[in-house]
PDB file of C-alpha atoms in Angstrom:
ATOM      1  CA  MET A   1    -170.017 153.942 -74.891  1.00  0.00           C
ATOM      2  CA  LYS A   2    -168.522 155.955 -77.671  1.00  0.00           C
ATOM      3  CA  ILE A   3    -167.972 159.300 -75.934  1.00  0.00           C
ATOM      4  CA  VAL A   4    -167.123 160.762 -72.561  1.00  0.00           C
ATOM      5  CA  HIS A   5    -167.817 164.478 -71.706  1.00  0.00           C
ATOM      6  CA  THR A   6    -165.428 166.491 -69.432  1.00  0.00           C
ATOM      7  CA  LEU A   7    -166.560 169.554 -67.468  1.00  0.00           C
ATOM      8  CA  PRO A   8    -164.680 171.881 -65.227  1.00  0.00           C
ATOM      9  CA  LEU A   9    -167.512 172.805 -62.860  1.00  0.00           C
ATOM     10  CA  LEU A  10    -167.140 176.240 -61.108  1.00  0.00           C
ATOM     11  CA  ILE A  11    -169.953 177.709 -59.019  1.00  0.00           C
ATOM     12  CA  ARG A  12    -168.992 181.054 -57.840  1.00  0.00           C
ATOM     13  CA  GLY A  13    -170.126 182.392 -54.410  1.00  0.00           C
ATOM     14  CA  GLU A  14    -171.685 185.486 -53.217  1.00  0.00           C
ATOM     15  CA  PHE A  15    -173.533 187.651 -55.786  1.00  0.00           C
ATOM     16  CA  SER A  16    -172.769 185.031 -58.662  1.00  0.00           C
ATOM     17  CA  TYR A  17    -174.061 182.106 -56.914  1.00  0.00           C
ATOM     18  CA  ASP A  18    -177.847 182.019 -58.226  1.00  0.00           C
ATOM     19  CA  ASP A  19    -177.068 182.927 -61.673  1.00  0.00           C
ATOM     20  CA  ASP A  20    -174.363 180.095 -61.694  1.00  0.00           C
ATOM     21  CA  LEU A  21    -176.729 177.492 -60.227  1.00  0.00           C
ATOM     22  CA  ARG A  22    -179.320 178.428 -62.687  1.00  0.00           C
ATOM     23  CA  MET A  23    -177.027 178.039 -65.516  1.00  0.00           C
ATOM     24  CA  ALA A  24    -175.783 174.725 -64.258  1.00  0.00           C
ATOM     25  CA  LYS A  25    -179.264 173.357 -64.005  1.00  0.00           C
ATOM     26  CA  THR A  26    -180.277 174.685 -67.543  1.00  0.00           C
ATOM     27  CA  CYS A  27    -176.869 172.881 -68.928  1.00  0.00           C
ATOM     28  CA  PHE A  28    -177.775 169.571 -67.006  1.00  0.00           C
ATOM     29  CA  GLU A  29    -181.489 169.575 -68.179  1.00  0.00           C
ATOM     30  CA  SER A  30    -180.475 169.885 -71.731  1.00  0.00           C
ATOM     31  CA  LEU A  31    -177.497 167.501 -71.587  1.00  0.00           C
ATOM     32  CA  ARG A  32    -179.679 164.616 -70.152  1.00  0.00           C
ATOM     33  CA  MET A  33    -181.576 164.685 -73.448  1.00  0.00           C
ATOM     34  CA  SER A  34    -178.628 163.002 -75.070  1.00  0.00           C
ATOM     35  CA  ASP A  35    -177.767 159.302 -75.053  1.00  0.00           C
ATOM     36  CA  ASP A  36    -174.329 157.957 -74.247  1.00  0.00           C
ATOM     37  CA  CYS A  37    -173.676 160.651 -71.604  1.00  0.00           C
ATOM     38  CA  LEU A  38    -171.092 160.000 -69.109  1.00  0.00           C
ATOM     39  CA  VAL A  39    -169.594 163.300 -67.664  1.00  0.00           C
ATOM     40  CA  VAL A  40    -166.234 163.473 -65.951  1.00  0.00           C
ATOM     41  CA  VAL A  41    -166.571 166.525 -63.732  1.00  0.00           C
ATOM     42  CA  TYR A  42    -163.747 168.370 -62.107  1.00  0.00           C
ATOM     43  CA  ASN A  43    -165.294 170.258 -59.028  1.00  0.00           C
ATOM     44  CA  GLN A  44    -163.809 173.657 -58.771  1.00  0.00           C
ATOM     45  CA  GLY A  45    -166.205 175.047 -56.232  1.00  0.00           C
ATOM     46  CA  CYS A  46    -168.187 175.788 -54.260  1.00  0.00           C
ATOM     47  CA  PHE A  47    -170.163 172.538 -53.519  1.00  0.00           C
ATOM     48  CA  SER A  48    -168.955 169.559 -51.786  1.00  0.00           C
ATOM     49  CA  ASN A  49    -168.510 166.521 -53.937  1.00  0.00           C
ATOM     50  CA  GLU A  50    -171.540 165.007 -52.163  1.00  0.00           C
ATOM     51  CA  ASP A  51    -173.846 167.974 -52.795  1.00  0.00           C
ATOM     52  CA  LEU A  52    -172.533 168.187 -56.387  1.00  0.00           C
ATOM     53  CA  ARG A  53    -173.325 164.295 -56.966  1.00  0.00           C
ATOM     54  CA  GLU A  54    -176.861 164.952 -55.551  1.00  0.00           C
ATOM     55  CA  ILE A  55    -177.468 167.509 -58.012  1.00  0.00           C
ATOM     56  CA  LEU A  56    -176.169 165.635 -60.893  1.00  0.00           C
ATOM     57  CA  THR A  57    -178.113 162.406 -59.888  1.00  0.00           C
ATOM     58  CA  SER A  58    -181.326 164.559 -59.768  1.00  0.00           C
ATOM     59  CA  TYR A  59    -180.842 164.885 -63.609  1.00  0.00           C
ATOM     60  CA  ASP A  60    -180.242 161.297 -64.228  1.00  0.00           C
ATOM     61  CA  LEU A  61    -176.668 162.142 -65.435  1.00  0.00           C
ATOM     62  CA  GLN A  62    -174.054 159.537 -65.128  1.00  0.00           C
ATOM     63  CA  ALA A  63    -171.114 161.369 -63.551  1.00  0.00           C
ATOM     64  CA  VAL A  64    -167.601 160.924 -62.097  1.00  0.00           C
ATOM     65  CA  ILE A  65    -166.607 163.824 -59.819  1.00  0.00           C
ATOM     66  CA  LEU A  66    -162.994 164.626 -59.505  1.00  0.00           C
ATOM     67  CA  GLY A  67    -161.360 167.416 -57.470  1.00  0.00           C
ATOM     68  CA  HIS A  68    -162.562 168.953 -54.114  1.00  0.00           C
ATOM     69  CA  GLY A  69    -164.174 172.340 -54.773  1.00  0.00           C
ATOM     70  CA  GLU A  70    -160.722 174.132 -55.552  1.00  0.00           C
ATOM     71  CA  ASN A  71    -160.487 176.177 -58.792  1.00  0.00           C
ATOM     72  CA  VAL A  72    -157.180 174.796 -59.978  1.00  0.00           C
ATOM     73  CA  GLY A  73    -157.906 176.362 -63.437  1.00  0.00           C
ATOM     74  CA  ILE A  74    -159.018 175.056 -66.706  1.00  0.00           C
ATOM     75  CA  ALA A  75    -156.044 173.208 -68.000  1.00  0.00           C
ATOM     76  CA  GLN A  76    -155.147 171.469 -64.786  1.00  0.00           C
ATOM     77  CA  GLY A  77    -158.716 170.416 -64.186  1.00  0.00           C
ATOM     78  CA  ARG A  78    -159.669 169.269 -67.785  1.00  0.00           C
ATOM     79  CA  GLN A  79    -156.194 167.461 -68.107  1.00  0.00           C
ATOM     80  CA  THR A  80    -156.944 165.540 -64.857  1.00  0.00           C
ATOM     81  CA  CYS A  81    -160.437 164.581 -66.428  1.00  0.00           C
ATOM     82  CA  PHE A  82    -158.518 163.392 -69.502  1.00  0.00           C
ATOM     83  CA  GLU A  83    -156.048 161.233 -67.504  1.00  0.00           C
ATOM     84  CA  TYR A  84    -158.949 159.868 -65.770  1.00  0.00           C
ATOM     85  CA  ILE A  85    -160.729 158.851 -69.049  1.00  0.00           C
ATOM     86  CA  TRP A  86    -157.330 157.305 -70.481  1.00  0.00           C
ATOM     87  CA  GLU A  87    -156.911 155.274 -67.413  1.00  0.00           C
ATOM     88  CA  HIS A  88    -160.330 154.001 -66.596  1.00  0.00           C
ATOM     89  CA  HIS A  89    -162.120 154.121 -70.061  1.00  0.00           C
ATOM     90  CA  GLY A  90    -159.183 153.374 -72.453  1.00  0.00           C
ATOM     91  CA  ASP A  91    -161.641 152.059 -75.180  1.00  0.00           C
ATOM     92  CA  VAL A  92    -163.531 155.067 -75.351  1.00  0.00           C
ATOM     93  CA  GLU A  93    -163.261 156.740 -78.948  1.00  0.00           C
ATOM     94  CA  TYR A  94    -164.108 160.295 -78.305  1.00  0.00           C
ATOM     95  CA  ILE A  95    -163.660 162.879 -75.653  1.00  0.00           C
ATOM     96  CA  SER A  96    -165.559 166.191 -75.511  1.00  0.00           C
ATOM     97  CA  GLU A  97    -164.973 169.450 -73.662  1.00  0.00           C
ATOM     98  CA  ILE A  98    -168.173 171.090 -72.462  1.00  0.00           C
ATOM     99  CA  HIS A  99    -168.738 174.074 -70.331  1.00  0.00           C
ATOM    100  CA  LEU A 100    -171.381 175.103 -67.860  1.00  0.00           C
ATOM    101  CA  ASP A 101    -172.589 177.976 -69.665  1.00  0.00           C
ATOM    102  CA  MET A 102    -173.916 175.768 -72.546  1.00  0.00           C
ATOM    103  CA  VAL A 103    -177.186 174.447 -73.674  1.00  0.00           C
ATOM    104  CA  PHE A 104    -177.286 171.188 -75.759  1.00  0.00           C
ATOM    105  CA  PRO A 105    -180.000 170.054 -78.269  1.00  0.00           C
ATOM    106  CA  PRO A 106    -180.613 166.337 -78.262  1.00  0.00           C
ATOM    107  CA  GLN A 107    -177.938 164.147 -79.465  1.00  0.00           C
ATOM    108  CA  TRP A 108    -175.850 167.231 -80.382  1.00  0.00           C
ATOM    109  CA  HIS A 109    -172.564 165.161 -80.322  1.00  0.00           C
ATOM    110  CA  VAL A 110    -173.782 162.506 -82.806  1.00  0.00           C
ATOM    111  CA  PRO A 111    -173.062 164.392 -85.999  1.00  0.00           C
ATOM    112  CA  LEU A 112    -169.727 165.524 -84.789  1.00  0.00           C
ATOM    113  CA  VAL A 113    -168.719 161.930 -83.924  1.00  0.00           C
ATOM    114  CA  ASP A 114    -169.964 160.863 -87.475  1.00  0.00           C
ATOM    115  CA  TYR A 115    -167.816 163.548 -89.018  1.00  0.00           C
ATOM    116  CA  LEU A 116    -164.712 162.279 -87.112  1.00  0.00           C
ATOM    117  CA  VAL A 117    -165.607 158.648 -88.120  1.00  0.00           C
ATOM    118  CA  SER A 118    -165.564 159.695 -91.940  1.00  0.00           C
ATOM    119  CA  THR A 119    -162.531 162.034 -91.941  1.00  0.00           C
ATOM    120  CA  ASP A 120    -158.888 162.064 -90.659  1.00  0.00           C
ATOM    121  CA  GLU A 121    -159.562 165.064 -88.699  1.00  0.00           C
ATOM    122  CA  PRO A 122    -158.417 164.893 -84.902  1.00  0.00           C
ATOM    123  CA  MET A 123    -161.212 167.241 -83.531  1.00  0.00           C
ATOM    124  CA  ILE A 124    -164.191 168.979 -84.486  1.00  0.00           C
ATOM    125  CA  SER A 125    -166.498 171.806 -83.114  1.00  0.00           C
ATOM    126  CA  PRO A 126    -170.151 172.364 -83.668  1.00  0.00           C
ATOM    127  CA  GLY A 127    -171.428 175.982 -84.754  1.00  0.00           C
ATOM    128  CA  ILE A 128    -172.438 178.032 -81.661  1.00  0.00           C
ATOM    129  CA  VAL A 129    -174.796 180.640 -80.844  1.00  0.00           C
ATOM    130  CA  THR A 130    -173.524 183.362 -78.213  1.00  0.00           C
ATOM    131  CA  ILE A 131    -175.318 185.250 -75.525  1.00  0.00           C
ATOM    132  CA  TYR A 132    -175.624 188.028 -78.003  1.00  0.00           C
ATOM    133  CA  GLY A 133    -177.013 185.959 -80.703  1.00  0.00           C
ATOM    134  CA  VAL A 134    -173.834 185.804 -82.779  1.00  0.00           C
ATOM    135  CA  LEU A 135    -173.535 182.789 -85.018  1.00  0.00           C
ATOM    136  CA  GLN A 136    -170.029 181.436 -84.827  1.00  0.00           C
ATOM    137  CA  PRO A 137    -167.666 180.673 -86.736  1.00  0.00           C
ATOM    138  CA  PHE A 138    -169.299 183.250 -89.066  1.00  0.00           C
ATOM    139  CA  ASN A 139    -170.671 186.338 -87.562  1.00  0.00           C
ATOM    140  CA  ASP A 140    -174.206 186.344 -88.426  1.00  0.00           C
ATOM    141  CA  GLU A 141    -176.659 187.491 -85.782  1.00  0.00           C
ATOM    142  CA  ILE A 142    -180.032 185.963 -84.755  1.00  0.00           C
ATOM    143  CA  ALA A 143    -182.613 186.807 -82.035  1.00  0.00           C
ATOM    144  CA  ILE A 144    -182.283 184.666 -78.773  1.00  0.00           C
ATOM    145  CA  PRO A 145    -185.454 182.956 -77.678  1.00  0.00           C
ATOM    146  CA  ASP A 146    -186.339 183.796 -73.910  1.00  0.00           C
ATOM    147  CA  ASN A 147    -186.922 180.358 -72.833  1.00  0.00           C
ATOM    148  CA  THR A 148    -184.987 177.101 -73.203  1.00  0.00           C
ATOM    149  CA  GLU A 149    -187.236 175.074 -74.989  1.00  0.00           C
ATOM    150  CA  ALA A 150    -187.544 177.543 -77.705  1.00  0.00           C
ATOM    151  CA  LEU A 151    -183.725 177.888 -77.678  1.00  0.00           C
ATOM    152  CA  ILE A 152    -183.183 174.106 -78.213  1.00  0.00           C
ATOM    153  CA  ALA A 153    -185.749 174.137 -80.998  1.00  0.00           C
ATOM    154  CA  MET A 154    -183.712 177.001 -82.661  1.00  0.00           C
ATOM    155  CA  LEU A 155    -180.539 175.251 -82.449  1.00  0.00           C
ATOM    156  CA  SER A 156    -181.963 172.290 -84.097  1.00  0.00           C
ATOM    157  CA  ASP A 157    -183.322 174.425 -87.010  1.00  0.00           C
ATOM    158  CA  LEU A 158    -179.854 175.949 -87.713  1.00  0.00           C
ATOM    159  CA  ASN A 159    -178.354 172.483 -88.842  1.00  0.00           C
ATOM    160  CA  ARG A 160    -177.031 172.312 -92.152  1.00  0.00           C
ATOM    161  CA  GLU A 161    -174.507 170.120 -94.103  1.00  0.00           C
ATOM    162  CA  GLU A 162    -171.547 172.509 -94.167  1.00  0.00           C
ATOM    163  CA  THR A 163    -167.999 172.665 -92.657  1.00  0.00           C
ATOM    164  CA  ARG A 164    -166.224 176.030 -92.040  1.00  0.00           C
ATOM    165  CA  GLU A 165    -162.864 176.783 -90.700  1.00  0.00           C
ATOM    166  CA  GLY A 166    -162.798 178.005 -86.986  1.00  0.00           C
ATOM    167  CA  PHE A 167    -162.565 176.973 -83.612  1.00  0.00           C
ATOM    168  CA  VAL A 168    -165.193 177.040 -80.783  1.00  0.00           C
ATOM    169  CA  HIS A 169    -166.409 175.287 -77.748  1.00  0.00           C
ATOM    170  CA  PRO A 170    -167.652 172.514 -77.204  1.00  0.00           C
ATOM    171  CA  VAL A 171    -165.202 170.457 -78.984  1.00  0.00           C
ATOM    172  CA  VAL A 172    -165.110 166.741 -79.611  1.00  0.00           C
ATOM    173  CA  HIS A 173    -161.656 164.983 -79.731  1.00  0.00           C
ATOM    174  CA  LYS A 174    -160.497 161.749 -81.214  1.00  0.00           C
ATOM    175  CA  ALA A 175    -159.482 160.127 -77.916  1.00  0.00           C
ATOM    176  CA  SER A 176    -156.403 158.374 -79.372  1.00  0.00           C
ATOM    177  CA  VAL A 177    -155.178 161.577 -81.009  1.00  0.00           C
ATOM    178  CA  LEU A 178    -155.758 163.622 -77.815  1.00  0.00           C
ATOM    179  CA  ARG A 179    -153.747 161.219 -75.855  1.00  0.00           C
ATOM    180  CA  GLU A 180    -150.949 161.000 -78.524  1.00  0.00           C
ATOM    181  CA  ILE A 181    -150.464 164.860 -78.122  1.00  0.00           C
ATOM    182  CA  GLY A 182    -150.675 164.683 -74.419  1.00  0.00           C
ATOM    183  CA  GLY A 183    -153.747 167.156 -73.909  1.00  0.00           C
ATOM    184  CA  TYR A 184    -152.806 170.089 -71.861  1.00  0.00           C
ATOM    185  CA  ASP A 185    -149.231 170.352 -70.670  1.00  0.00           C
ATOM    186  CA  THR A 186    -149.672 171.724 -67.246  1.00  0.00           C
ATOM    187  CA  ARG A 187    -145.850 172.078 -66.813  1.00  0.00           C
ATOM    188  CA  PHE A 188    -146.061 175.122 -69.099  1.00  0.00           C
ATOM    189  CA  LEU A 189    -149.833 176.119 -68.550  1.00  0.00           C
ATOM    190  CA  LYS A 190    -149.512 177.128 -64.714  1.00  0.00           C
ATOM    191  CA  GLY A 191    -152.248 179.835 -64.961  1.00  0.00           C
ATOM    192  CA  LYS A 192    -155.917 179.286 -64.196  1.00  0.00           C
ATOM    193  CA  GLN A 193    -156.827 180.405 -67.705  1.00  0.00           C
ATOM    194  CA  GLY A 194    -155.684 181.715 -71.039  1.00  0.00           C
ATOM    195  CA  TYR A 195    -154.204 180.275 -74.169  1.00  0.00           C
ATOM    196  CA  GLU A 196    -154.812 176.714 -73.205  1.00  0.00           C
ATOM    197  CA  ASP A 197    -156.803 176.205 -76.459  1.00  0.00           C
ATOM    198  CA  ASP A 198    -154.008 177.674 -78.444  1.00  0.00           C
ATOM    199  CA  SER A 199    -151.530 175.213 -77.012  1.00  0.00           C
ATOM    200  CA  LEU A 200    -153.834 172.441 -77.993  1.00  0.00           C
ATOM    201  CA  LEU A 201    -154.362 173.593 -81.498  1.00  0.00           C
ATOM    202  CA  LEU A 202    -150.514 173.711 -82.016  1.00  0.00           C
ATOM    203  CA  GLY A 203    -150.212 170.203 -80.680  1.00  0.00           C
ATOM    204  CA  TYR A 204    -152.837 169.147 -83.500  1.00  0.00           C
ATOM    205  CA  LEU A 205    -151.116 171.146 -86.138  1.00  0.00           C
ATOM    206  CA  TYR A 206    -147.822 169.442 -85.438  1.00  0.00           C
ATOM    207  CA  TYR A 207    -149.480 165.956 -85.380  1.00  0.00           C
ATOM    208  CA  MET A 208    -151.122 166.568 -88.624  1.00  0.00           C
ATOM    209  CA  GLY A 209    -147.857 167.774 -90.070  1.00  0.00           C
ATOM    210  CA  THR A 210    -147.226 171.543 -91.054  1.00  0.00           C
ATOM    211  CA  ARG A 211    -147.106 170.664 -94.630  1.00  0.00           C
ATOM    212  CA  THR A 212    -150.898 170.148 -94.341  1.00  0.00           C
ATOM    213  CA  ASN A 213    -151.609 173.548 -93.091  1.00  0.00           C
ATOM    214  CA  TRP A 214    -154.088 172.164 -90.860  1.00  0.00           C
ATOM    215  CA  LYS A 215    -156.793 174.407 -89.380  1.00  0.00           C
ATOM    216  CA  PRO A 216    -159.563 173.599 -86.727  1.00  0.00           C
ATOM    217  CA  LYS A 217    -163.014 173.268 -88.243  1.00  0.00           C
ATOM    218  CA  CYS A 218    -166.763 173.480 -87.199  1.00  0.00           C
ATOM    219  CA  TYR A 219    -169.234 171.056 -88.590  1.00  0.00           C
ATOM    220  CA  LEU A 220    -172.544 172.837 -88.858  1.00  0.00           C
ATOM    221  CA  LYS A 221    -174.824 169.719 -88.673  1.00  0.00           C
ATOM    222  CA  SER A 222    -174.774 170.459 -84.839  1.00  0.00           C
ATOM    223  CA  TRP A 223    -175.227 173.791 -83.098  1.00  0.00           C
ATOM    224  CA  VAL A 224    -174.933 174.530 -79.314  1.00  0.00           C
ATOM    225  CA  TYR A 225    -175.778 177.450 -77.284  1.00  0.00           C
ATOM    226  CA  HIS A 226    -172.607 178.875 -75.461  1.00  0.00           C
ATOM    227  CA  ALA A 227    -172.769 181.994 -73.591  1.00  0.00           C
ATOM    228  CA  THR A 228    -168.937 182.096 -73.884  1.00  0.00           C
ATOM    229  CA  MET A 229    -166.699 183.284 -70.992  1.00  0.00           C
ATOM    230  CA  ALA A 230    -169.786 183.863 -68.697  1.00  0.00           C
ATOM    231  CA  GLN A 231    -167.939 183.106 -65.668  1.00  0.00           C
ATOM    232  CA  ARG A 232    -164.182 183.176 -66.048  1.00  0.00           C
ATOM    233  CA  MET A 233    -163.707 186.550 -67.197  1.00  0.00           C
ATOM    234  CA  ALA A 234    -165.265 187.932 -63.955  1.00  0.00           C
ATOM    235  CA  LEU A 235    -162.722 186.172 -61.858  1.00  0.00           C
ATOM    236  CA  PRO A 236    -160.077 188.233 -59.803  1.00  0.00           C
ATOM    237  CA  ASP A 237    -156.491 188.533 -61.235  1.00  0.00           C
ATOM    238  CA  LYS A 238    -157.518 187.061 -64.590  1.00  0.00           C
ATOM    239  CA  HIS A 239    -154.734 189.117 -66.146  1.00  0.00           C
ATOM    240  CA  LEU A 240    -152.234 187.491 -64.122  1.00  0.00           C
ATOM    241  CA  GLU A 241    -153.542 184.137 -64.989  1.00  0.00           C
ATOM    242  CA  PHE A 242    -153.419 184.974 -68.565  1.00  0.00           C
ATOM    243  CA  ALA A 243    -149.834 186.353 -68.341  1.00  0.00           C
ATOM    244  CA  LEU A 244    -148.661 183.031 -66.757  1.00  0.00           C
ATOM    245  CA  ASN A 245    -150.308 180.810 -69.559  1.00  0.00           C
ATOM    246  CA  LYS A 246    -148.804 183.224 -72.276  1.00  0.00           C
ATOM    247  CA  GLU A 247    -145.440 182.917 -70.909  1.00  0.00           C
ATOM    248  CA  GLY A 248    -146.057 179.064 -70.938  1.00  0.00           C
ATOM    249  CA  LEU A 249    -147.326 178.955 -74.412  1.00  0.00           C
ATOM    250  CA  ILE A 250    -144.195 180.765 -75.557  1.00  0.00           C
ATOM    251  CA  ARG A 251    -141.933 178.607 -73.330  1.00  0.00           C
ATOM    252  CA  GLN A 252    -143.535 175.424 -74.917  1.00  0.00           C
ATOM    253  CA  TYR A 253    -143.815 176.473 -78.638  1.00  0.00           C
ATOM    254  CA  GLY A 254    -141.697 179.475 -79.148  1.00  0.00           C
ATOM    255  CA  ALA A 255    -141.923 182.328 -81.687  1.00  0.00           C
ATOM    256  CA  TYR A 256    -142.314 179.750 -84.390  1.00  0.00           C
ATOM    257  CA  GLY A 257    -145.493 178.475 -82.550  1.00  0.00           C
ATOM    258  CA  LEU A 258    -146.954 182.081 -82.320  1.00  0.00           C
ATOM    259  CA  LYS A 259    -146.263 182.567 -86.061  1.00  0.00           C
ATOM    260  CA  ARG A 260    -148.270 179.245 -86.726  1.00  0.00           C
ATOM    261  CA  LEU A 261    -151.065 180.436 -84.526  1.00  0.00           C
ATOM    262  CA  SER A 262    -151.349 183.723 -86.416  1.00  0.00           C
ATOM    263  CA  THR A 263    -152.294 181.446 -89.678  1.00  0.00           C
ATOM    264  CA  ILE A 264    -154.580 179.131 -87.665  1.00  0.00           C
ATOM    265  CA  HIS A 265    -156.796 182.023 -86.340  1.00  0.00           C
ATOM    266  CA  ARG A 266    -158.879 184.219 -88.813  1.00  0.00           C
ATOM    267  CA  ASN A 267    -158.017 187.223 -86.561  1.00  0.00           C
ATOM    268  CA  PRO A 268    -154.156 186.992 -86.483  1.00  0.00           C
ATOM    269  CA  SER A 269    -153.443 190.388 -85.071  1.00  0.00           C
ATOM    270  CA  ALA A 270    -153.157 189.424 -81.460  1.00  0.00           C
ATOM    271  CA  PHE A 271    -150.623 186.719 -82.060  1.00  0.00           C
ATOM    272  CA  GLU A 272    -148.670 188.849 -84.408  1.00  0.00           C
ATOM    273  CA  THR A 273    -148.456 191.497 -81.371  1.00  0.00           C
ATOM    274  CA  LEU A 274    -147.247 188.465 -79.244  1.00  0.00           C
ATOM    275  CA  LEU A 275    -144.735 187.373 -81.845  1.00  0.00           C
ATOM    276  CA  GLN A 276    -143.296 190.992 -81.995  1.00  0.00           C
ATOM    277  CA  GLU A 277    -143.022 191.299 -78.169  1.00  0.00           C
ATOM    278  CA  THR A 278    -141.311 187.891 -78.104  1.00  0.00           C
ATOM    279  CA  LEU A 279    -138.827 188.827 -80.769  1.00  0.00           C
ATOM    280  CA  GLN A 280    -137.993 192.108 -78.955  1.00  0.00           C
ATOM    281  CA  GLN A 281    -136.960 190.148 -75.883  1.00  0.00           C
ATOM    282  CA  TYR A 282    -134.193 188.567 -77.951  1.00  0.00           C
ATOM    283  CA  ARG A 283    -132.737 191.740 -79.603  1.00  0.00           C
TER     284      ARG A 283
END
């Protein structure tokens, strides 16, 4: 087994339940088409672990279920998955981060793993197609098919031998490097969401050495549909959770880290604003 996938799984209740369950089933149905598919799931609600296992088993997915239906947040849930893999599957070479609002073509991870094998990159993303038909990391647009089979065929047709600077989810990590930088440091990232990716990117930048001017990359030999923030942005008090993680990011990496983030991202204005806000606190 070369790769293990990690998935913080949140099914919201009330009015969103049917949509979330439909999204989950589409994700699982597509994921089962790939080989080498062990998924470490962190159950963040609203199923019991027994009910969730029954659903995953119905799609023939080999899964480990952690958590007990409480939304502990992205960083803590994902970090718990990482630590489980490091302890129980220490020989696994690659770890992915996937989300519930994704649709995967068959063997989507194989080109990404091959890319990591042949380069010194610590992680790699595919290209993604969003719910609005935007192709990332470059903002072209495409019409989205109205059924999953056609969508998967379209994703396969997009494959090209090209690498672009940029960062999207899903992402595949070299397990040894992810362990070296420690994953998500939840001593700083106390909020349920926000800025956890930026924390990880800075960890990789310092691992690679700032003299290399490292930036994350997308390998366009693989494409995945990702609705992007289809669930998390609808959660209550999200601004408070973002604020907690923003404070944690600044405590962890300081103003210098924010300056580095402004060069990593192709749209640096948000981090320039954060940098100025941080500097104001010390005047």
